[in-house]
PDB file of C-alpha atoms in Angstrom:
ATOM      1  CA  MET U   1       0.003   0.002  -0.003  1.00  0.00           C
ATOM      2  CA  LYS U   2       1.389   3.395  -0.981  1.00  0.00           C
ATOM      3  CA  SER U   3       1.649   6.197   1.573  1.00  0.00           C
ATOM      4  CA  GLN U   4       2.158   9.926   1.059  1.00  0.00           C
ATOM      5  CA  LEU U   5       2.994  12.173   4.031  1.00  0.00           C
ATOM      6  CA  PHE U   6       0.821  15.307   4.198  1.00  0.00           C
ATOM      7  CA  LYS U   7       1.695  17.031   7.437  1.00  0.00           C
ATOM      8  CA  SER U   8       3.690  16.596  10.664  1.00  0.00           C
ATOM      9  CA  GLY U   9       3.597  18.529  13.897  1.00  0.00           C
ATOM     10  CA  ASP U  10       3.232  18.624  17.674  1.00  0.00           C
ATOM     11  CA  PRO U  11      -0.353  17.978  18.819  1.00  0.00           C
ATOM     12  CA  ILE U  12       0.292  19.435  22.279  1.00  0.00           C
ATOM     13  CA  ALA U  13       1.635  22.672  20.829  1.00  0.00           C
ATOM     14  CA  ASP U  14      -1.056  22.811  18.122  1.00  0.00           C
ATOM     15  CA  GLY U  15      -4.070  22.134  20.302  1.00  0.00           C
ATOM     16  CA  ARG U  16      -6.016  21.989  17.049  1.00  0.00           C
ATOM     17  CA  THR U  17      -4.771  21.025  13.577  1.00  0.00           C
ATOM     18  CA  VAL U  18      -6.640  22.261  10.493  1.00  0.00           C
ATOM     19  CA  PHE U  19      -5.387  21.774   6.936  1.00  0.00           C
ATOM     20  CA  TYR U  20      -6.492  20.802   3.390  1.00  0.00           C
ATOM     21  CA  ALA U  21      -5.444  17.524   1.827  1.00  0.00           C
ATOM     22  CA  PRO U  22      -3.417  17.794  -1.406  1.00  0.00           C
ATOM     23  CA  VAL U  23      -5.151  17.153  -4.716  1.00  0.00           C
ATOM     24  CA  GLY U  24      -5.095  13.419  -5.431  1.00  0.00           C
ATOM     25  CA  GLN U  25      -6.918  10.090  -5.237  1.00  0.00           C
ATOM     26  CA  TYR U  26      -6.868   8.280  -1.889  1.00  0.00           C
ATOM     27  CA  LEU U  27      -7.948   4.873  -0.610  1.00  0.00           C
ATOM     28  CA  GLY U  28      -7.875   6.259   2.912  1.00  0.00           C
ATOM     29  CA  PHE U  29      -5.799   8.289   5.329  1.00  0.00           C
ATOM     30  CA  THR U  30      -3.743   7.593   8.457  1.00  0.00           C
ATOM     31  CA  ILE U  31      -2.999   9.655  11.535  1.00  0.00           C
ATOM     32  CA  ARG U  32       0.005   8.345  13.483  1.00  0.00           C
ATOM     33  CA  VAL U  33       0.923   9.821  16.838  1.00  0.00           C
ATOM     34  CA  THR U  34       4.170   8.922  18.634  1.00  0.00           C
ATOM     35  CA  GLY U  35       5.932  10.253  21.684  1.00  0.00           C
ATOM     36  CA  THR U  36       6.839   9.652  25.320  1.00  0.00           C
ATOM     37  CA  ALA U  37       4.384   9.279  28.193  1.00  0.00           C
ATOM     38  CA  ASP U  38       4.866  11.445  31.266  1.00  0.00           C
ATOM     39  CA  THR U  39       6.100  10.081  34.593  1.00  0.00           C
ATOM     40  CA  GLY U  40       3.676   7.491  35.944  1.00  0.00           C
ATOM     41  CA  LYS U  41       1.428   7.824  32.876  1.00  0.00           C
ATOM     42  CA  THR U  42       0.310   5.431  30.126  1.00  0.00           C
ATOM     43  CA  ILE U  43      -1.341   6.691  26.927  1.00  0.00           C
ATOM     44  CA  ALA U  44      -4.635   5.208  25.673  1.00  0.00           C
ATOM     45  CA  ALA U  45      -6.542   5.660  22.388  1.00  0.00           C
ATOM     46  CA  GLU U  46      -9.201   7.805  24.106  1.00  0.00           C
ATOM     47  CA  ASP U  47      -6.542  10.395  25.031  1.00  0.00           C
ATOM     48  CA  PHE U  48      -6.132  11.826  21.504  1.00  0.00           C
ATOM     49  CA  GLY U  49      -9.259  13.794  20.613  1.00  0.00           C
ATOM     50  CA  ASN U  50     -11.683  14.191  17.720  1.00  0.00           C
ATOM     51  CA  LEU U  51     -11.492  14.317  13.911  1.00  0.00           C
ATOM     52  CA  GLN U  52     -13.804  16.157  11.547  1.00  0.00           C
ATOM     53  CA  LEU U  53     -13.456  15.440   7.836  1.00  0.00           C
ATOM     54  CA  ILE U  54     -15.079  18.268   5.886  1.00  0.00           C
ATOM     55  CA  ARG U  55     -15.741  18.332   2.134  1.00  0.00           C
ATOM     56  CA  ASN U  56     -16.852  21.527   0.445  1.00  0.00           C
ATOM     57  CA  GLY U  57     -18.172  22.816   3.770  1.00  0.00           C
ATOM     58  CA  GLY U  58     -20.171  19.672   4.655  1.00  0.00           C
ATOM     59  CA  THR U  59     -19.147  17.248   7.402  1.00  0.00           C
ATOM     60  CA  LEU U  60     -18.387  13.729   6.144  1.00  0.00           C
ATOM     61  CA  GLN U  61     -16.928  12.283   9.317  1.00  0.00           C
ATOM     62  CA  ASN U  62     -17.105  13.525  12.884  1.00  0.00           C
ATOM     63  CA  THR U  63     -15.715  10.983  15.293  1.00  0.00           C
ATOM     64  CA  SER U  64     -13.172  10.384  18.021  1.00  0.00           C
ATOM     65  CA  LEU U  65      -9.778   9.050  17.095  1.00  0.00           C
ATOM     66  CA  GLU U  66     -10.486   6.280  19.572  1.00  0.00           C
ATOM     67  CA  PHE U  67     -13.347   5.011  17.389  1.00  0.00           C
ATOM     68  CA  LEU U  68     -11.108   5.012  14.318  1.00  0.00           C
ATOM     69  CA  SER U  69      -8.767   2.728  16.281  1.00  0.00           C
ATOM     70  CA  LEU U  70     -11.688   0.438  17.191  1.00  0.00           C
ATOM     71  CA  TYR U  71     -12.946   0.511  13.580  1.00  0.00           C
ATOM     72  CA  GLY U  72      -9.504  -0.371  12.254  1.00  0.00           C
ATOM     73  CA  ASN U  73      -9.301  -3.344  14.611  1.00  0.00           C
ATOM     74  CA  ALA U  74     -12.644  -4.614  13.350  1.00  0.00           C
ATOM     75  CA  LYS U  75     -12.274  -4.063   9.613  1.00  0.00           C
ATOM     76  CA  GLY U  76      -8.579  -4.052   8.796  1.00  0.00           C
ATOM     77  CA  GLY U  77      -6.707  -5.978  11.459  1.00  0.00           C
ATOM     78  CA  TYR U  78      -4.726  -4.795  14.451  1.00  0.00           C
ATOM     79  CA  SER U  79      -4.389  -0.996  14.663  1.00  0.00           C
ATOM     80  CA  GLU U  80      -1.102   0.072  16.221  1.00  0.00           C
ATOM     81  CA  ALA U  81      -1.731   0.990  19.872  1.00  0.00           C
ATOM     82  CA  GLU U  82       1.416   0.699  21.974  1.00  0.00           C
ATOM     83  CA  SER U  83       2.277   2.511  25.189  1.00  0.00           C
ATOM     84  CA  ALA U  84       4.632   1.886  28.088  1.00  0.00           C
ATOM     85  CA  GLU U  85       4.367   3.663  31.430  1.00  0.00           C
ATOM     86  CA  ALA U  86       6.597   6.741  31.321  1.00  0.00           C
ATOM     87  CA  GLY U  87       7.951   5.363  28.052  1.00  0.00           C
ATOM     88  CA  ALA U  88       7.413   5.409  24.301  1.00  0.00           C
ATOM     89  CA  PHE U  89       3.963   5.276  22.738  1.00  0.00           C
ATOM     90  CA  SER U  90       2.726   4.911  19.147  1.00  0.00           C
ATOM     91  CA  PHE U  91      -0.835   4.870  17.815  1.00  0.00           C
ATOM     92  CA  THR U  92      -2.067   4.708  14.199  1.00  0.00           C
ATOM     93  CA  PHE U  93      -5.636   5.691  13.306  1.00  0.00           C
ATOM     94  CA  PHE U  94      -7.102   4.722   9.916  1.00  0.00           C
ATOM     95  CA  VAL U  95      -9.597   7.063   8.199  1.00  0.00           C
ATOM     96  CA  PRO U  96     -11.607   4.974   5.683  1.00  0.00           C
ATOM     97  CA  CYS U  97     -12.787   6.050   2.221  1.00  0.00           C
ATOM     98  CA  ALA U  98     -14.563   2.755   1.458  1.00  0.00           C
ATOM     99  CA  VAL U  99     -16.979   0.320   3.072  1.00  0.00           C
ATOM    100  CA  ALA U 100     -16.241  -3.375   3.241  1.00  0.00           C
ATOM    101  CA  GLY U 101     -16.522  -5.247  -0.026  1.00  0.00           C
ATOM    102  CA  GLN U 102     -16.677  -2.179  -2.257  1.00  0.00           C
ATOM    103  CA  PRO U 103     -13.379  -0.661  -3.526  1.00  0.00           C
ATOM    104  CA  ASN U 104     -13.538   3.109  -3.520  1.00  0.00           C
ATOM    105  CA  ALA U 105     -11.262   6.129  -3.414  1.00  0.00           C
ATOM    106  CA  MET U 106     -11.785   9.762  -2.552  1.00  0.00           C
ATOM    107  CA  HIS U 107     -10.814  12.078  -5.391  1.00  0.00           C
ATOM    108  CA  VAL U 108      -9.662  15.406  -3.998  1.00  0.00           C
ATOM    109  CA  THR U 109      -9.654  18.180  -6.596  1.00  0.00           C
ATOM    110  CA  GLU U 110      -9.536  21.959  -6.560  1.00  0.00           C
ATOM    111  CA  GLN U 111     -13.332  21.919  -6.943  1.00  0.00           C
ATOM    112  CA  ASN U 112     -13.861  19.199  -4.280  1.00  0.00           C
ATOM    113  CA  GLU U 113     -11.618  20.107  -1.373  1.00  0.00           C
ATOM    114  CA  LEU U 114     -11.087  17.961   1.716  1.00  0.00           C
ATOM    115  CA  GLN U 115     -10.333  19.558   5.059  1.00  0.00           C
ATOM    116  CA  PHE U 116      -8.984  17.868   8.181  1.00  0.00           C
ATOM    117  CA  ASP U 117      -9.944  19.389  11.535  1.00  0.00           C
ATOM    118  CA  ILE U 118      -8.388  17.581  14.497  1.00  0.00           C
ATOM    119  CA  ASP U 119      -9.222  18.810  17.984  1.00  0.00           C
ATOM    120  CA  TRP U 120      -6.496  17.276  20.135  1.00  0.00           C
ATOM    121  CA  ALA U 121      -7.684  16.270  23.614  1.00  0.00           C
ATOM    122  CA  ALA U 122      -6.496  18.182  26.649  1.00  0.00           C
ATOM    123  CA  ALA U 123      -5.703  14.818  28.223  1.00  0.00           C
ATOM    124  CA  LEU U 124      -2.788  14.412  25.834  1.00  0.00           C
ATOM    125  CA  ASP U 125      -1.081  17.449  27.375  1.00  0.00           C
ATOM    126  CA  VAL U 126      -1.504  15.878  30.824  1.00  0.00           C
ATOM    127  CA  GLU U 127      -0.512  12.318  29.920  1.00  0.00           C
ATOM    128  CA  ALA U 128       2.333  12.886  27.418  1.00  0.00           C
ATOM    129  CA  ALA U 129       5.750  14.442  27.972  1.00  0.00           C
ATOM    130  CA  SER U 130       6.200  14.842  24.210  1.00  0.00           C
ATOM    131  CA  ALA U 131       4.286  13.934  21.068  1.00  0.00           C
ATOM    132  CA  ARG U 132       4.417  14.162  17.273  1.00  0.00           C
ATOM    133  CA  TYR U 133       1.790  13.456  14.616  1.00  0.00           C
ATOM    134  CA  ASP U 134       2.193  12.369  10.986  1.00  0.00           C
ATOM    135  CA  ILE U 135      -0.859  12.591   8.721  1.00  0.00           C
ATOM    136  CA  SER U 136      -0.671  10.650   5.455  1.00  0.00           C
ATOM    137  CA  GLY U 137      -2.796   9.720   2.434  1.00  0.00           C
ATOM    138  CA  LEU U 138      -2.882   6.282   0.799  1.00  0.00           C
ATOM    139  CA  PRO U 139      -2.816   7.193  -2.914  1.00  0.00           C
ATOM    140  CA  THR U 140      -4.140   5.193  -5.837  1.00  0.00           C
ATOM    141  CA  GLU U 141      -4.173   5.631  -9.613  1.00  0.00           C
ATOM    142  CA  SER U 142      -6.777   3.089 -10.609  1.00  0.00           C
ATOM    143  CA  VAL U 143      -9.737   3.240  -8.184  1.00  0.00           C
ATOM    144  CA  PRO U 144     -12.592   5.691  -8.934  1.00  0.00           C
ATOM    145  CA  GLU U 145     -14.819   7.511  -6.476  1.00  0.00           C
ATOM    146  CA  ASN U 146     -18.225   5.844  -6.459  1.00  0.00           C
ATOM    147  CA  TYR U 147     -19.505   7.209  -3.146  1.00  0.00           C
ATOM    148  CA  GLU U 148     -18.492   9.111  -0.006  1.00  0.00           C
ATOM    149  CA  VAL U 149     -18.145   7.444   3.386  1.00  0.00           C
ATOM    150  CA  LYS U 150     -19.792   9.157   6.345  1.00  0.00           C
ATOM    151  CA  ILE U 151     -19.069   8.397  10.010  1.00  0.00           C
ATOM    152  CA  LEU U 152     -21.270  10.159  12.517  1.00  0.00           C
ATOM    153  CA  ARG U 153     -22.132   9.469  16.158  1.00  0.00           C
ATOM    154  CA  GLN U 154     -25.652   9.347  17.605  1.00  0.00           C
ATOM    155  CA  ASP U 155     -25.845   7.970  21.144  1.00  0.00           C
ATOM    156  CA  ALA U 156     -29.011   6.524  22.705  1.00  0.00           C
ATOM    157  CA  ILE U 157     -29.776   7.538  26.300  1.00  0.00           C
ATOM    158  CA  GLY U 158     -32.062   5.423  28.475  1.00  0.00           C
ATOM    159  CA  ALA U 159     -33.595   7.218  31.446  1.00  0.00           C
ATOM    160  CA  ALA U 160     -34.606   4.064  33.321  1.00  0.00           C
ATOM    161  CA  ALA U 161     -35.098   0.329  33.002  1.00  0.00           C
ATOM    162  CA  GLY U 162     -37.311  -0.677  30.075  1.00  0.00           C
ATOM    163  CA  THR U 163     -37.376  -0.813  26.268  1.00  0.00           C
ATOM    164  CA  GLU U 164     -37.077   2.342  24.165  1.00  0.00           C
ATOM    165  CA  THR U 165     -37.073   2.988  20.414  1.00  0.00           C
ATOM    166  CA  HIS U 166     -34.217   5.062  19.020  1.00  0.00           C
ATOM    167  CA  ASN U 167     -34.457   6.118  15.368  1.00  0.00           C
ATOM    168  CA  LEU U 168     -31.205   6.836  13.588  1.00  0.00           C
ATOM    169  CA  THR U 169     -30.936   9.889  11.368  1.00  0.00           C
ATOM    170  CA  GLY U 170     -29.595   9.689   7.827  1.00  0.00           C
ATOM    171  CA  GLN U 171     -30.025   7.260   4.956  1.00  0.00           C
ATOM    172  CA  ASN U 172     -28.067   4.430   3.350  1.00  0.00           C
ATOM    173  CA  ILE U 173     -26.542   3.270   6.632  1.00  0.00           C
ATOM    174  CA  GLN U 174     -24.162   0.407   5.848  1.00  0.00           C
ATOM    175  CA  SER U 175     -23.129  -0.462   9.411  1.00  0.00           C
ATOM    176  CA  ILE U 176     -23.969   0.419  12.992  1.00  0.00           C
ATOM    177  CA  PHE U 177     -21.221   0.176  15.589  1.00  0.00           C
ATOM    178  CA  PHE U 178     -22.124   0.319  19.264  1.00  0.00           C
ATOM    179  CA  ARG U 179     -20.541   0.067  22.693  1.00  0.00           C
ATOM    180  CA  ASP U 180     -22.372  -0.394  25.984  1.00  0.00           C
ATOM    181  CA  ALA U 181     -19.941   1.526  28.205  1.00  0.00           C
ATOM    182  CA  SER U 182     -22.553   1.906  30.951  1.00  0.00           C
ATOM    183  CA  ALA U 183     -23.244  -1.880  31.017  1.00  0.00           C
ATOM    184  CA  LYS U 184     -26.966  -1.135  31.249  1.00  0.00           C
ATOM    185  CA  VAL U 185     -28.128  -2.503  27.872  1.00  0.00           C
ATOM    186  CA  THR U 186     -29.364  -6.094  27.828  1.00  0.00           C
ATOM    187  CA  ARG U 187     -30.982  -6.607  24.394  1.00  0.00           C
ATOM    188  CA  LEU U 188     -31.146  -4.931  20.986  1.00  0.00           C
ATOM    189  CA  ALA U 189     -33.387  -5.226  17.957  1.00  0.00           C
ATOM    190  CA  ILE U 190     -32.687  -3.450  14.653  1.00  0.00           C
ATOM    191  CA  GLU U 191     -35.497  -2.628  12.241  1.00  0.00           C
ATOM    192  CA  VAL U 192     -34.701  -1.444   8.704  1.00  0.00           C
ATOM    193  CA  ASP U 193     -37.549   0.000   6.640  1.00  0.00           C
ATOM    194  CA  GLY U 194     -40.058  -2.005   8.675  1.00  0.00           C
ATOM    195  CA  GLN U 195     -38.149  -5.305   8.665  1.00  0.00           C
ATOM    196  CA  ILE U 196     -36.340  -6.766  11.684  1.00  0.00           C
ATOM    197  CA  GLU U 197     -32.668  -7.391  10.793  1.00  0.00           C
ATOM    198  CA  TYR U 198     -31.104  -8.175  14.173  1.00  0.00           C
ATOM    199  CA  THR U 199     -32.220  -9.322  17.603  1.00  0.00           C
ATOM    200  CA  GLY U 200     -30.071 -10.499  20.480  1.00  0.00           C
ATOM    201  CA  THR U 201     -28.271  -9.750  23.688  1.00  0.00           C
ATOM    202  CA  VAL U 202     -25.283  -7.408  23.730  1.00  0.00           C
ATOM    203  CA  ALA U 203     -22.993 -10.351  24.507  1.00  0.00           C
ATOM    204  CA  TYR U 204     -24.301 -12.381  21.553  1.00  0.00           C
ATOM    205  CA  LEU U 205     -24.032  -9.490  19.094  1.00  0.00           C
ATOM    206  CA  LYS U 206     -20.458  -8.842  20.240  1.00  0.00           C
ATOM    207  CA  ALA U 207     -19.589 -12.493  19.604  1.00  0.00           C
ATOM    208  CA  LEU U 208     -21.310 -12.327  16.212  1.00  0.00           C
ATOM    209  CA  THR U 209     -19.248  -9.224  15.328  1.00  0.00           C
ATOM    210  CA  SER U 210     -15.933 -10.903  16.074  1.00  0.00           C
ATOM    211  CA  MET U 211     -16.924 -13.993  14.075  1.00  0.00           C
ATOM    212  CA  ALA U 212     -18.164 -11.982  11.074  1.00  0.00           C
ATOM    213  CA  ASN U 213     -14.972  -9.891  11.008  1.00  0.00           C
ATOM    214  CA  LYS U 214     -12.726 -12.957  11.492  1.00  0.00           C
ATOM    215  CA  VAL U 215     -11.194 -11.605  14.681  1.00  0.00           C
ATOM    216  CA  GLU U 216      -8.917 -14.024  16.516  1.00  0.00           C
ATOM    217  CA  GLY U 217      -8.359 -13.985  20.255  1.00  0.00           C
ATOM    218  CA  ALA U 218     -10.285 -11.583  22.494  1.00  0.00           C
ATOM    219  CA  LEU U 219     -13.650 -10.171  21.439  1.00  0.00           C
ATOM    220  CA  LEU U 220     -13.698  -6.676  19.969  1.00  0.00           C
ATOM    221  CA  ALA U 221     -14.375  -3.708  22.246  1.00  0.00           C
ATOM    222  CA  VAL U 222     -17.178  -2.563  19.926  1.00  0.00           C
ATOM    223  CA  SER U 223     -19.939  -4.465  18.169  1.00  0.00           C
ATOM    224  CA  GLU U 224     -20.973  -4.063  14.523  1.00  0.00           C
ATOM    225  CA  LEU U 225     -24.419  -4.587  13.081  1.00  0.00           C
ATOM    226  CA  SER U 226     -23.793  -4.712   9.337  1.00  0.00           C
ATOM    227  CA  LEU U 227     -26.761  -3.734   7.173  1.00  0.00           C
ATOM    228  CA  ASN U 228     -24.725  -4.736   4.138  1.00  0.00           C
ATOM    229  CA  PRO U 229     -23.261  -8.180   5.004  1.00  0.00           C
ATOM    230  CA  SER U 230     -23.073  -9.220   1.344  1.00  0.00           C
ATOM    231  CA  GLY U 231     -20.827  -6.294   0.400  1.00  0.00           C
ATOM    232  CA  ASP U 232     -23.399  -5.165  -2.176  1.00  0.00           C
ATOM    233  CA  LEU U 233     -24.061  -1.448  -1.778  1.00  0.00           C
ATOM    234  CA  LEU U 234     -27.680  -1.934  -2.812  1.00  0.00           C
ATOM    235  CA  GLU U 235     -28.298  -4.084   0.250  1.00  0.00           C
ATOM    236  CA  GLY U 236     -27.266  -1.110   2.373  1.00  0.00           C
ATOM    237  CA  VAL U 237     -29.632   1.319   0.608  1.00  0.00           C
ATOM    238  CA  ASN U 238     -32.209   2.151   3.257  1.00  0.00           C
ATOM    239  CA  GLY U 239     -34.392   4.916   4.602  1.00  0.00           C
ATOM    240  CA  VAL U 240     -35.571   4.429   8.200  1.00  0.00           C
ATOM    241  CA  VAL U 241     -33.394   2.529  10.689  1.00  0.00           C
ATOM    242  CA  GLY U 242     -34.656   2.088  14.229  1.00  0.00           C
ATOM    243  CA  MET U 243     -33.175   0.454  17.311  1.00  0.00           C
ATOM    244  CA  GLN U 244     -35.250  -1.108  20.082  1.00  0.00           C
ATOM    245  CA  ILE U 245     -33.016  -0.961  23.150  1.00  0.00           C
ATOM    246  CA  THR U 246     -33.748  -2.754  26.420  1.00  0.00           C
ATOM    247  CA  TYR U 247     -32.082  -1.175  29.464  1.00  0.00           C
ATOM    248  CA  SER U 248     -31.639  -2.687  32.925  1.00  0.00           C
ATOM    249  CA  GLY U 249     -31.333   0.824  34.312  1.00  0.00           C
ATOM    250  CA  ALA U 250     -30.383   4.360  33.286  1.00  0.00           C
ATOM    251  CA  GLY U 251     -27.537   4.218  30.794  1.00  0.00           C
ATOM    252  CA  THR U 252     -26.055   5.319  27.463  1.00  0.00           C
ATOM    253  CA  LEU U 253     -25.417   3.236  24.362  1.00  0.00           C
ATOM    254  CA  GLU U 254     -22.623   4.743  22.241  1.00  0.00           C
ATOM    255  CA  ILE U 255     -23.519   4.496  18.532  1.00  0.00           C
ATOM    256  CA  TRP U 256     -21.526   5.238  15.376  1.00  0.00           C
ATOM    257  CA  LYS U 257     -23.230   5.173  11.944  1.00  0.00           C
ATOM    258  CA  ILE U 258     -21.294   4.277   8.779  1.00  0.00           C
ATOM    259  CA  SER U 259     -23.236   5.440   5.738  1.00  0.00           C
ATOM    260  CA  ILE U 260     -22.651   6.348   2.096  1.00  0.00           C
ATOM    261  CA  ALA U 261     -23.654   9.266  -0.101  1.00  0.00           C
ATOM    262  CA  ILE U 262     -23.444   9.321  -3.903  1.00  0.00           C
ATOM    263  CA  VAL U 263     -22.785  12.542  -5.838  1.00  0.00           C
ATOM    264  CA  SER U 264     -23.287  11.668  -9.519  1.00  0.00           C
ATOM    265  CA  SER U 265     -21.134  14.495 -10.899  1.00  0.00           C
ATOM    266  CA  ARG U 266     -18.147  13.350  -8.805  1.00  0.00           C
ATOM    267  CA  VAL U 267     -18.655   9.747  -9.858  1.00  0.00           C
ATOM    268  CA  ARG U 268     -18.624  10.669 -13.550  1.00  0.00           C
ATOM    269  CA  SER U 269     -15.606  12.953 -13.301  1.00  0.00           C
ATOM    270  CA  SER U 270     -13.589  10.435 -11.268  1.00  0.00           C
ATOM    271  CA  HIS U 271     -14.261   7.613 -13.748  1.00  0.00           C
ATOM    272  CA  ARG U 272     -13.302   9.932 -16.621  1.00  0.00           C
ATOM    273  CA  ARG U 273     -10.105  10.856 -14.769  1.00  0.00           C
ATOM    274  CA  ILE U 274      -9.161   7.193 -14.300  1.00  0.00           C
ATOM    275  CA  ILE U 275      -9.827   6.383 -17.963  1.00  0.00           C
ATOM    276  CA  ASN U 276      -7.762   9.331 -19.190  1.00  0.00           C
ATOM    277  CA  HIS U 277      -4.898   8.414 -16.865  1.00  0.00           C
ATOM    278  CA  ARG U 278      -4.865   4.803 -18.008  1.00  0.00           C
ATOM    279  CA  THR U 279      -5.068   5.868 -21.649  1.00  0.00           C
ATOM    280  CA  ALA U 280      -2.032   8.113 -21.206  1.00  0.00           C
ATOM    281  CA  LYS U 281      -0.053   5.300 -19.580  1.00  0.00           C
ATOM    282  CA  ILE U 282      -0.898   2.815 -22.352  1.00  0.00           C
ATOM    283  CA  ASN U 283       0.000   5.303 -25.049  1.00  0.00           C
ATOM    284  CA  ARG U 284       3.372   5.733 -23.389  1.00  0.00           C
ATOM    285  CA  LEU U 285       4.038   2.037 -23.948  1.00  0.00           C
ATOM    286  CA  LEU U 286       3.299   2.082 -27.646  1.00  0.00           C
ATOM    287  CA  THR U 287       5.962   2.166 -30.356  1.00  0.00           C
ATOM    288  CA  LYS U 288       5.732   3.241 -33.986  1.00  0.00           C
ATOM    289  CA  ASN U 289       5.811  -0.368 -35.228  1.00  0.00           C
ATOM    290  CA  GLN U 290       2.874  -1.498 -33.114  1.00  0.00           C
ATOM    291  CA  SER U 291      -0.598  -1.600 -34.549  1.00  0.00           C
ATOM    292  CA  THR U 292      -2.961  -0.783 -31.737  1.00  0.00           C
ATOM    293  CA  VAL U 293      -6.560  -0.958 -30.942  1.00  0.00           C
ATOM    294  CA  PHE U 294      -7.262   0.680 -27.583  1.00  0.00           C
ATOM    295  CA  VAL U 295     -10.708   1.155 -26.173  1.00  0.00           C
ATOM    296  CA  ALA U 296     -10.604   3.096 -22.909  1.00  0.00           C
ATOM    297  CA  GLN U 297     -13.873   1.891 -21.540  1.00  0.00           C
ATOM    298  CA  ASN U 298     -13.936  -0.081 -18.284  1.00  0.00           C
ATOM    299  CA  ARG U 299     -11.266  -2.776 -18.783  1.00  0.00           C
ATOM    300  CA  MET U 300     -11.491  -3.322 -22.555  1.00  0.00           C
ATOM    301  CA  LEU U 301      -7.939  -3.236 -23.879  1.00  0.00           C
ATOM    302  CA  GLU U 302      -6.273  -4.827 -26.891  1.00  0.00           C
ATOM    303  CA  ILE U 303      -2.689  -4.043 -27.837  1.00  0.00           C
ATOM    304  CA  GLY U 304      -0.820  -5.302 -30.888  1.00  0.00           C
ATOM    305  CA  ALA U 305      -3.821  -6.810 -32.624  1.00  0.00           C
ATOM    306  CA  ALA U 306      -2.895  -8.465 -35.928  1.00  0.00           C
ATOM    307  CA  ARG U 307      -4.430  -7.069 -39.119  1.00  0.00           C
ATOM    308  CA  PRO U 308      -6.877  -9.320 -40.959  1.00  0.00           C
ATOM    309  CA  ARG U 309      -5.203 -11.277 -43.798  1.00  0.00           C
ATOM    310  CA  LYS U 310      -6.646 -10.990 -47.318  1.00  0.00           C
ATOM    311  CA  ALA U 311      -7.875 -14.166 -48.913  1.00  0.00           C
ATOM    312  CA  ARG U 312      -5.864 -15.374 -51.935  1.00  0.00           C
ATOM    313  CA  GLY U 313      -7.241 -14.754 -55.381  1.00  0.00           C
ATOM    314  CA  ILE U 314      -9.215 -11.687 -54.465  1.00  0.00           C
TER     315      ILE U 314
END
C-alpha cells in the first residue's frame, strides 16, 4: 500500500490542527501519533481527541480518534496501539474512504476540497511528555470515487429500566457500531424499513461481530451490526433505521453510523479521470511499429492486434 505524508507537527503545541489535503486520489488516510508518556502515565486511544473530515463545507466524518482505532481493529486488522508507562507510545488511526466489499477512493480536486480538523484532547497534554503526529494519504491511480463514506455518532440515552425505540438519522446506513460503556443494555433489535434485521443480547451481538470480522483472540471492544453483510451497496440502501433498546437501568449506548452518499457528478468525473490516466499510460508504452486498438472503456484493452489477412485470389 502506498503512503504519502501530508503534514507533521506537535499535537500538544497545536491544540487543534486544520489543513487541506493535497489534490489526489486516496484509498484512505492515516493519523500516526508517537511520543513519550509522562512520569507514571500510560497513553490510551481515548486520550487523543476528535477528527472532523469536511468536504466543500459539509461534514463527512465527525468521530473520536479512539473510534477510528476500534474501527480499524474490526475491519482491517490490528491497529497500532502501543504505550509503556513513562515510556514510548505509538498509535495509528485509519480514516476509511470505502466500506467493506466495495473498492472506492476519494478524489480530492480543486473543486472538491477535503479539510482535516483535528481537535487534540487536553488529556494528551496531561498524559504525554512529548508527542508528534504524521498525517498521510494512501494514494491510488486506478480506483474511482463511487461514493463518499460518512461516520457520525448518535448515542441513545435510556432514562430508566425498560425498552425504548431510538431512530437513527440519515439514509443508506451500511453499518452500525455500538458500545455499551454503561453496562446497562441487555438486548437490541434493529429494524430497517419495517423489517427486523437483528435481535439479540449485547454479549451475543459482540460475539457475532468478532466472528463476522474474522477476529482471533479476544472479542472486539465494539460491536458491529452490518446492514450490508453481502458487500453489495444496494443491500445497504435504506431509509428508516430504528433500534429497540432494552435497558436494565439508566444508561447510554454509544452508537456510530457508517453510511454512504453518492454525488453523480463526482462519480462521472472520477471515472473519466481514471480512464484518461490509463489511456495516457498505455500510449506511453506504444511504439511506432505497433498496430494498436485501444478502447478506454472499463477494462477493454487490446494491444498489438494483428491485421486481418486478405484471402488469396481476391
